[in-house]
XYZ file of C-alpha atoms in Angstrom:
617
model
C -9.645 -41.827 9.508
C -6.873 -42.856 7.106
C -8.391 -40.731 4.345
C -8.598 -37.766 6.670
C -4.948 -38.138 7.721
C -3.928 -38.346 4.078
C -5.912 -35.216 3.227
C -4.336 -33.354 6.157
C -0.856 -34.453 5.089
C -1.542 -33.272 1.539
C -2.830 -29.947 2.879
C 0.326 -29.482 4.981
C 2.555 -30.282 2.010
C 0.626 -27.910 -0.261
C 0.874 -25.174 2.362
C 4.629 -25.707 2.549
C 4.928 -25.612 -1.246
C 2.878 -22.409 -1.348
C 5.186 -20.819 1.214
C 8.267 -22.096 -0.609
C 7.074 -20.580 -3.877
C 6.486 -17.213 -2.237
C 9.823 -17.482 -0.453
C 11.721 -18.123 -3.688
C 10.088 -15.096 -5.310
C 10.926 -13.038 -2.241
C 14.595 -14.074 -2.436
C 14.758 -12.659 -5.946
C 12.829 -9.479 -5.000
C 10.355 -7.417 -6.967
C 7.149 -9.288 -5.975
C 4.712 -6.397 -6.418
C 1.811 -7.720 -4.340
C 4.134 -8.521 -1.434
C 6.031 -5.235 -1.766
C 2.811 -3.208 -1.717
C 1.675 -4.797 1.562
C 5.198 -4.707 2.992
C 5.422 -0.954 2.367
C 2.399 -0.391 4.590
C 3.739 -2.769 7.228
C 7.131 -1.018 7.262
C 5.439 2.349 7.774
C 3.406 0.870 10.623
C 6.483 -0.569 12.332
C 8.410 2.686 11.892
C 5.526 4.574 13.487
C 5.430 2.034 16.330
C 9.151 2.534 16.878
C 8.616 6.302 16.756
C 10.902 9.204 15.825
C 14.456 9.137 17.117
C 17.222 11.762 17.193
C 19.541 11.801 14.200
C 23.273 11.339 14.943
C 25.029 14.701 15.126
C 27.359 13.987 12.204
C 25.522 15.663 9.331
C 24.241 19.201 8.899
C 21.916 20.215 6.086
C 22.376 23.666 4.557
C 18.969 24.288 3.048
C 18.238 26.489 0.059
C 14.890 27.492 1.502
C 12.270 30.139 0.766
C 14.221 32.868 2.559
C 17.389 32.062 0.620
C 15.511 32.149 -2.674
C 13.854 35.453 -1.725
C 17.151 37.124 -0.893
C 18.817 35.750 -4.025
C 15.971 36.899 -6.250
C 14.532 33.499 -7.145
C 15.176 29.810 -7.538
C 17.311 28.100 -8.882
C 19.951 30.015 -6.979
C 22.472 31.921 -9.130
C 25.742 29.994 -9.317
C 27.648 32.988 -7.922
C 25.433 33.002 -4.810
C 25.800 29.250 -4.454
C 29.580 29.680 -4.761
C 29.503 32.044 -1.765
C 27.538 29.461 0.241
C 30.045 26.714 -0.582
C 33.023 28.962 0.133
C 31.614 30.056 3.503
C 31.007 26.413 4.445
C 34.494 25.388 3.310
C 36.071 27.969 5.630
C 34.428 26.217 8.595
C 36.429 23.005 7.843
C 33.705 20.380 7.282
C 34.691 16.773 6.768
C 32.912 16.818 3.407
C 30.500 18.905 1.376
C 27.805 17.003 -0.543
C 25.744 19.046 -3.008
C 22.381 17.411 -3.691
C 22.034 19.639 -6.748
C 22.403 18.963 -10.475
C 24.794 21.163 -12.446
C 24.103 19.862 -15.948
C 23.540 23.213 -17.697
C 25.883 26.217 -17.850
C 24.971 29.262 -15.782
C 25.209 32.932 -16.732
C 28.333 35.022 -16.338
C 31.283 33.789 -14.344
C 29.090 31.940 -11.812
C 30.235 28.500 -12.977
C 33.924 29.335 -12.522
C 33.277 30.827 -9.087
C 31.342 27.736 -7.993
C 34.042 25.404 -9.338
C 36.721 27.303 -7.412
C 34.605 27.126 -4.253
C 34.173 23.365 -4.651
C 37.947 22.939 -4.948
C 38.432 24.615 -1.582
C 36.989 21.654 0.359
C 36.526 17.883 -0.041
C 33.301 17.895 -2.025
C 30.986 15.614 -3.984
C 28.291 16.796 -6.401
C 25.247 15.088 -7.806
C 24.619 13.147 -10.979
C 21.290 11.513 -11.871
C 20.692 8.143 -13.488
C 17.941 7.892 -16.118
C 16.119 4.559 -16.407
C 13.676 3.205 -19.017
C 10.080 4.027 -18.112
C 9.021 0.371 -18.036
C 11.773 -0.713 -15.695
C 11.960 -0.655 -11.938
C 14.968 0.890 -10.233
C 15.394 -2.104 -7.919
C 17.303 -4.955 -9.650
C 16.500 -8.633 -9.560
C 19.785 -10.164 -8.495
C 21.782 -10.251 -5.320
C 25.235 -10.153 -6.961
C 27.398 -7.167 -7.862
C 26.203 -7.614 -11.431
C 22.648 -7.017 -10.213
C 23.027 -3.293 -9.537
C 20.637 -0.931 -11.375
C 21.564 -0.366 -15.017
C 20.950 3.216 -16.141
C 19.961 4.081 -19.680
C 22.113 7.192 -19.393
C 23.647 9.444 -16.769
C 22.960 13.146 -16.276
C 26.476 14.176 -15.280
C 27.645 17.612 -14.099
C 29.434 19.954 -16.485
C 33.113 19.226 -16.913
C 34.081 22.400 -15.067
C 32.388 20.973 -11.957
C 33.378 17.321 -12.381
C 37.040 18.416 -12.405
C 36.509 20.311 -9.140
C 34.677 17.656 -7.091
C 33.829 13.988 -6.929
C 30.538 12.789 -8.455
C 27.820 10.645 -6.830
C 24.444 9.443 -8.120
C 21.459 10.747 -6.117
C 18.708 8.345 -7.269
C 16.587 6.627 -4.625
C 14.316 3.594 -4.956
C 10.676 4.311 -4.081
C 7.689 2.021 -3.632
C 4.271 2.362 -5.306
C 3.302 5.185 -2.930
C 6.422 7.212 -3.735
C 8.071 6.600 -0.356
C 11.846 6.041 -0.577
C 12.689 2.573 0.732
C 16.256 2.122 -0.496
C 19.215 4.098 -1.796
C 21.188 2.021 -4.324
C 24.890 2.303 -3.567
C 26.060 1.394 -7.061
C 24.824 2.083 -10.591
C 25.904 0.799 -13.974
C 26.105 3.245 -16.865
C 27.577 1.692 -19.981
C 30.834 0.082 -18.954
C 31.186 2.311 -15.903
C 30.282 1.473 -12.320
C 29.145 4.640 -10.537
C 28.772 5.094 -6.791
C 25.960 6.906 -5.026
C 26.304 10.381 -3.563
C 25.790 9.124 0.031
C 28.536 6.520 -0.400
C 30.895 9.097 -1.917
C 30.195 11.559 0.901
C 30.709 8.941 3.633
C 33.924 7.768 1.979
C 35.304 11.325 1.743
C 34.259 12.102 5.334
C 35.982 8.995 6.719
C 38.959 9.338 4.338
C 38.648 5.681 3.354
C 37.900 3.865 0.148
C 34.745 1.721 0.438
C 35.147 -2.040 0.266
C 32.296 -3.462 -1.791
C 31.320 -7.108 -1.638
C 28.040 -8.850 -2.506
C 25.560 -7.860 0.198
C 28.038 -5.719 2.142
C 29.798 -2.370 2.006
C 32.568 -1.426 4.424
C 33.276 2.280 4.859
C 35.111 4.058 7.658
C 35.440 0.896 9.715
C 31.685 0.183 9.529
C 30.390 -2.937 7.777
C 26.983 -2.125 6.279
C 24.824 -4.993 5.025
C 22.889 -4.214 1.853
C 19.883 -5.683 0.103
C 19.468 -6.931 -3.460
C 21.650 -5.003 -5.914
C 23.675 -3.284 -3.154
C 20.660 -1.236 -2.037
C 20.804 0.457 1.371
C 17.490 0.238 3.327
C 16.259 3.522 4.790
C 14.986 3.979 8.348
C 13.780 7.563 8.669
C 14.596 9.350 11.895
C 11.486 11.522 11.973
C 9.787 14.472 10.231
C 11.625 17.186 8.331
C 14.176 18.967 10.479
C 15.128 15.860 12.466
C 18.509 16.002 10.728
C 20.029 19.325 11.877
C 19.225 21.971 9.269
C 20.644 25.482 8.734
C 19.284 27.983 6.209
C 21.706 28.967 3.456
C 20.547 32.537 4.051
C 21.938 32.318 7.596
C 25.212 30.932 6.244
C 25.540 33.894 3.872
C 24.725 36.319 6.695
C 27.005 34.607 9.199
C 24.085 33.982 11.581
C 24.946 30.443 12.635
C 27.192 28.493 14.965
C 30.381 27.382 13.094
C 30.388 24.321 15.338
C 27.412 23.015 13.354
C 29.659 22.653 10.324
C 33.200 22.033 11.550
C 34.052 18.342 11.497
C 30.685 17.358 10.017
C 29.363 16.309 6.643
C 27.454 19.241 5.150
C 24.732 18.403 2.652
C 23.502 21.284 0.492
C 20.042 20.833 -0.973
C 16.790 22.559 -1.851
C 13.838 22.777 0.534
C 12.268 25.765 -1.229
C 8.492 25.576 -1.666
C 7.641 24.251 -5.121
C 11.131 22.851 -5.622
C 9.577 19.421 -6.203
C 12.286 17.388 -4.461
C 10.094 15.995 -1.658
C 8.938 12.501 -0.710
C 6.147 11.068 1.451
C 7.397 9.179 4.506
C 5.706 7.691 7.594
C 6.637 10.753 9.662
C 6.229 13.518 7.092
C 4.229 13.693 3.830
C 6.741 16.150 2.303
C 10.198 15.184 3.533
C 12.844 17.055 1.482
C 14.995 14.891 -0.744
C 18.129 16.370 0.835
C 17.039 14.847 4.159
C 16.594 11.454 2.480
C 20.172 11.671 1.160
C 21.393 12.810 4.595
C 19.664 9.830 6.217
C 21.543 7.454 3.899
C 24.864 9.165 4.713
C 24.201 8.778 8.448
C 23.340 5.081 8.006
C 26.674 4.538 6.247
C 28.661 6.431 8.871
C 26.974 4.961 11.960
C 25.500 1.636 10.847
C 22.163 2.527 12.499
C 19.971 1.691 9.507
C 17.825 -1.374 8.922
C 19.444 -4.724 8.199
C 17.836 -6.320 5.170
C 20.083 -8.590 3.140
C 20.269 -12.094 1.725
C 20.363 -13.583 5.234
C 17.182 -11.836 6.382
C 15.465 -12.740 3.102
C 16.514 -16.358 3.596
C 15.059 -16.256 7.105
C 11.855 -14.810 5.619
C 11.690 -17.694 3.150
C 12.193 -20.255 5.916
C 9.393 -18.722 7.987
C 7.177 -18.698 4.891
C 7.614 -22.489 4.582
C 7.358 -23.493 8.243
C 4.611 -21.143 9.474
C 1.795 -22.279 7.139
C 2.627 -25.936 7.764
C 2.453 -25.391 11.537
C -0.846 -23.519 11.253
C -2.439 -26.197 9.060
C -1.229 -28.848 11.504
C -2.825 -26.991 14.423
C -6.091 -26.505 12.574
C -6.189 -30.207 11.709
C -5.212 -31.267 15.236
C -7.998 -29.243 16.868
C -10.985 -29.079 14.546
C -12.762 -26.484 16.655
C -12.328 -23.028 18.123
C -9.269 -24.213 20.043
C -7.464 -24.945 16.785
C -8.314 -21.495 15.449
C -7.106 -19.879 18.674
C -3.833 -21.820 18.613
C -3.231 -21.013 14.958
C -4.001 -17.335 15.561
C -1.666 -17.369 18.576
C 1.170 -18.776 16.451
C 0.621 -16.100 13.806
C 0.517 -13.359 16.437
C 3.699 -14.712 17.995
C 5.413 -14.604 14.603
C 4.296 -10.999 14.129
C 5.452 -10.093 17.638
C 8.898 -11.534 16.888
C 8.872 -9.595 13.634
C 8.112 -6.305 15.415
C 10.752 -7.005 18.073
C 13.370 -7.709 15.393
C 12.405 -4.486 13.592
C 12.934 -2.515 16.795
C 16.434 -3.997 16.905
C 17.041 -2.819 13.334
C 16.446 -6.173 11.595
C 13.939 -5.899 8.757
C 12.128 -9.222 8.452
C 9.229 -9.288 6.026
C 5.766 -9.009 7.559
C 3.841 -9.356 4.307
C 5.445 -12.680 3.372
C 4.473 -14.734 6.479
C 0.975 -13.208 6.530
C 0.428 -14.140 2.881
C 2.154 -17.514 3.174
C 0.229 -18.584 6.273
C -3.019 -16.666 5.901
C -4.142 -18.028 2.531
C -3.673 -21.760 3.317
C -5.103 -21.327 6.820
C -8.214 -19.589 5.530
C -8.726 -22.162 2.781
C -8.123 -25.133 5.057
C -10.129 -23.705 7.930
C -13.007 -22.862 5.636
C -12.934 -26.330 4.120
C -12.965 -27.936 7.541
C -15.932 -25.838 8.583
C -17.881 -26.806 5.486
C -17.033 -30.495 5.813
C -17.889 -30.712 9.519
C -21.685 -30.853 9.685
C -21.902 -29.773 13.301
C -19.560 -26.834 12.769
C -21.271 -25.926 9.485
C -24.897 -25.738 10.712
C -24.817 -21.959 10.985
C -23.326 -21.603 7.511
C -25.744 -24.167 6.053
C -28.660 -22.141 7.441
C -27.309 -18.996 5.832
C -26.779 -20.861 2.556
C -30.358 -22.148 2.602
C -31.614 -18.593 3.239
C -29.598 -17.299 0.290
C -31.004 -20.011 -1.975
C -34.577 -19.025 -1.035
C -34.089 -15.385 -1.956
C -32.109 -15.780 -5.170
C -33.555 -14.135 -8.274
C -36.118 -16.124 -10.301
C -34.494 -18.302 -12.918
C -31.244 -18.929 -11.091
C -32.517 -22.037 -9.330
C -33.953 -23.365 -12.577
C -30.668 -22.644 -14.318
C -28.737 -24.617 -11.702
C -31.209 -27.478 -12.080
C -30.687 -27.568 -15.862
C -26.915 -27.202 -15.597
C -25.564 -28.821 -12.381
C -22.004 -27.867 -13.406
C -22.817 -24.164 -13.597
C -19.972 -22.225 -11.909
C -18.162 -25.373 -10.814
C -15.169 -23.603 -12.341
C -14.805 -19.864 -11.603
C -15.978 -17.536 -14.386
C -14.757 -14.000 -15.135
C -17.459 -11.778 -16.621
C -18.917 -8.303 -16.530
C -21.489 -7.719 -13.822
C -23.035 -4.947 -11.780
C -22.750 -5.100 -7.996
C -24.984 -3.192 -5.557
C -24.342 -2.914 -1.826
C -26.888 -1.599 0.678
C -26.264 -1.058 4.362
C -28.197 0.355 7.298
C -26.454 3.198 9.142
C -26.656 3.413 12.918
C -28.091 -0.080 13.207
C -25.378 -1.481 15.495
C -26.002 1.076 18.212
C -29.757 0.829 17.714
C -29.753 -2.975 18.121
C -28.242 -2.623 21.591
C -31.265 -0.548 22.574
C -33.957 -2.624 20.846
C -32.916 -6.037 22.123
C -32.541 -9.301 20.140
C -36.233 -9.897 19.366
C -37.008 -6.461 17.944
C -33.683 -6.407 16.153
C -34.442 -9.689 14.394
C -37.882 -8.484 13.345
C -36.417 -5.249 11.974
C -33.792 -7.151 9.998
C -36.362 -9.607 8.621
C -38.383 -6.738 7.168
C -35.257 -5.157 5.729
C -34.089 -8.463 4.207
C -37.509 -9.000 2.616
C -37.391 -5.529 1.051
C -33.925 -6.115 -0.365
C -34.919 -9.517 -1.737
C -38.113 -8.106 -3.316
C -36.350 -5.183 -4.991
C -33.469 -7.368 -6.184
C -35.851 -9.898 -7.676
C -38.030 -7.215 -9.284
C -34.968 -5.689 -10.929
C -33.578 -8.982 -12.187
C -30.763 -9.277 -9.654
C -29.655 -11.915 -7.168
C -28.890 -11.365 -3.473
C -25.596 -13.199 -3.077
C -25.124 -12.450 0.615
C -26.628 -10.778 3.659
C -23.957 -9.293 5.926
C -25.425 -8.305 9.282
C -27.374 -5.145 8.507
C -26.414 -5.038 4.824
C -26.650 -7.016 1.624
C -24.929 -7.521 -1.711
C -26.937 -7.794 -4.954
C -25.485 -9.078 -8.221
C -26.689 -8.361 -11.755
C -25.129 -10.603 -14.398
C -26.000 -14.164 -13.389
C -26.776 -16.748 -14.649
C -25.285 -14.990 -17.685
C -24.416 -11.365 -18.477
C -26.999 -9.258 -20.281
C -26.731 -5.799 -21.897
C -29.296 -4.473 -19.396
C -27.427 -5.540 -16.237
C -26.072 -2.053 -15.521
C -29.461 -0.428 -16.167
C -31.193 -2.992 -13.945
C -28.691 -2.282 -11.181
C -29.269 1.461 -11.532
C -33.058 0.985 -11.307
C -32.548 -1.246 -8.272
C -30.522 1.503 -6.567
C -33.331 4.000 -7.139
C -36.234 1.733 -6.163
C -34.386 0.290 -3.160
C -33.452 3.779 -1.952
C -37.082 4.931 -2.136
C -38.460 1.853 -0.442
C -35.945 1.871 2.413
C -36.472 5.616 2.945
C -40.263 5.181 3.107
C -39.882 2.199 5.434
C -37.652 4.120 7.841
C -40.203 6.948 7.847
C -42.882 4.517 9.090
C -40.817 3.382 12.075
C -41.314 4.892 15.542
C -39.713 8.303 15.927
C -36.775 7.311 18.166
C -35.920 4.404 15.859
C -36.276 6.390 12.629
C -34.151 9.214 14.004
C -31.198 6.855 14.583
C -31.518 4.796 11.402
C -30.200 5.638 7.945
C -28.931 3.828 4.904
C -26.391 4.032 2.121
C -26.105 2.334 -1.279
C -23.029 1.849 -3.483
C -22.888 0.345 -6.973
C -20.205 -0.396 -9.558
C -19.988 -2.145 -12.951
C -16.984 -4.180 -14.063
C -15.347 -7.594 -14.141
C -16.089 -10.059 -11.322
C -15.100 -13.659 -10.637
C -18.171 -15.830 -9.988
C -17.880 -19.315 -8.490
C -19.561 -21.903 -6.265
C -18.344 -22.722 -2.780
C -19.068 -25.822 -0.747
C -20.099 -29.394 -1.524
C -23.266 -31.387 -1.939
C -26.241 -29.646 -0.385
C -24.109 -26.960 1.241
C -23.295 -24.778 -1.744
C -23.520 -21.076 -2.420
C -22.643 -18.704 -5.207
C -20.020 -16.079 -4.492
C -18.435 -13.245 -6.454
C -15.093 -11.583 -5.818
C -12.844 -9.047 -7.466
C -12.028 -5.352 -7.466
C -15.525 -4.524 -8.749
C -17.000 -5.916 -5.524
C -14.524 -3.968 -3.386
C -15.209 -0.688 -5.225
C -18.994 -1.089 -4.892
C -18.591 -1.660 -1.164
C -16.318 1.376 -0.743
C -18.774 3.577 -2.650
C -21.172 3.261 0.318
C -18.597 5.213 2.308
C -18.521 7.828 -0.446
C -22.325 8.107 -0.246
C -22.146 8.602 3.507
C -19.362 11.197 3.294
C -21.263 13.150 0.605
C -24.536 12.867 2.557
C -26.178 11.257 -0.465
C -28.119 8.003 -0.109
C -26.683 6.531 -3.319
C -23.198 6.628 -4.850
C -22.474 4.887 -8.149
C -19.291 4.660 -10.180
C -18.887 6.461 -13.469
C -18.428 3.018 -15.086
C -21.980 2.060 -14.026
C -23.325 5.440 -15.134
C -21.734 5.064 -18.562
C -23.125 1.542 -18.956
C -26.658 2.323 -17.710
C -27.168 5.891 -18.876
C -28.815 8.594 -16.805
C -32.409 7.592 -17.530
C -32.816 5.358 -14.417
C -31.793 8.335 -12.263
C -34.016 10.875 -13.969
C -36.448 11.257 -11.037
C -33.887 12.771 -8.725
C -30.774 14.884 -8.441
C -27.430 13.675 -9.789
C -24.174 15.143 -8.519
C -21.023 14.442 -10.457
C -18.889 13.236 -11.813
C -16.717 13.696 -8.735
C -13.307 12.241 -7.950
C -13.942 9.979 -4.967
C -11.152 8.789 -2.687
C -11.734 5.140 -1.808
C -10.318 3.602 1.354
C -7.422 1.286 0.555
C -6.844 2.704 -2.948
C -4.162 5.193 -3.958
C -5.983 6.608 -6.984
C -9.356 8.339 -6.955
C -12.378 7.025 -8.844
C -14.933 9.078 -10.805
C -18.341 8.622 -9.157
C -21.843 10.103 -8.997
C -24.160 10.823 -6.110
C -27.967 10.580 -6.378
C -30.830 11.763 -4.220
C -34.537 11.188 -4.834
C -36.446 14.287 -5.914
C -38.983 13.568 -3.156
C -36.247 13.742 -0.540
C -34.609 17.007 -1.662
């Protein structure tokens, strides 16, 4: 009992240290694996909150397709743009913000006309900061010195910079390209430049912004900012949510002057092919001018998300406490009740997180999930393996796996008891096979017939894996995973996996054909295979041990089954496996590819091949 209490105490302390380490990294920012998950969670919470009306303080004048058509093309001639600015200025806006770069001279007297138009109203024009390719826009410090440092600045021509204020238009995007922040300050050499939204809000409110670490005050509003004075974005909805008027209508006088008078007018391009668009939760092609307008509205109304040093500190505290509480609950109730209580605590934390987000407070969702989930899974799994009563089901599965492993693996373990005691990274081929339609069919067949059907299927998979030199590492319901590369990698692993795909496909297809008509009509199968680096290791203790493999190679092989199903091909293999095995194993059939396959959960596509047996075509 004393040893168990000590082990639980150590587990709680380790869980707290794990959370503290993640929390410290989160306080500094730029933790890519947390940011990637957090981006998805932010989108989900924004969608849960839903679109909302934008405050009626900003009007976008869009250089759209109709404007470009009437002007004879895009970019708009400077003389035409000067008319747009002059017409807007006559309507007495609070400020004009041009989300356009004027870094090159235009033809004729267009530049002088545009400069004169800009002088006729309080205006700010765009500059762009250029950063090194290997550097993120978001800084790694919470002080004023931590603002983004630009390699150089693309500034407007002098004729324009003398006519209007200048603001930097860069936004900070995540790995998916979605804008998450607008930095308010930028360093360029010895100069400290402000953003275009901050300039526009300052001009509109006729106040100078007060900038302090983690806070910007403008127009009587105190706006809390994140690391490096970055303003978090909370999109109002799809394109057009911020009131938008076509520049063509401005030139023709076909608009209500009340849409401009007393408002901030943001001029920007929405023309098709203009390139200044971003994916957001509400719209896959939100114009950049609407992103800038959203930032201006946040500064003028204070209705954006609050994410600053205080919220990050709260995140770090939750990351320390939550895993310790969950480990304590799991240790207190070593049964389903403990799991239910721990899950309830995690759900409660997420519910509080969602509630806070609805109130405009951006607490991290990725951090507590990562901080609590990993220790809870490890501790819970360990407890299940150590408790003999709770582990009987898993021990039975482990014994089944040991009986069907490829010849030679058992002998290898006998000769080398320390084999895979420490995880090993190596090249391997992974094959997944899964029965389609089995879940619905099992409800009709009943438990006895279902078990008999699965036993036959498992035997076929084990036979084909063994005949091809592979090892079945796991059966998962109506599917299985086969590994080629243990006990040690061989040059023929990829070819063996390819032959296994072919032979297994034929055997399963013939087997399904022998089943009764109603069963065969509802049953199908799919196979996915990939070749790459895996991490092989042993789990468990004593007699309850099993070999497991993890890594991106395993995930890709599993996702390729979905590609096979979507392409209506029984087998889908990655181009990496095809290159390693050659086409010879697939000669007796039809190969389709290479094709760019979209895999669930991955941003980039993957080159893959589909295969169908010649007998089945």
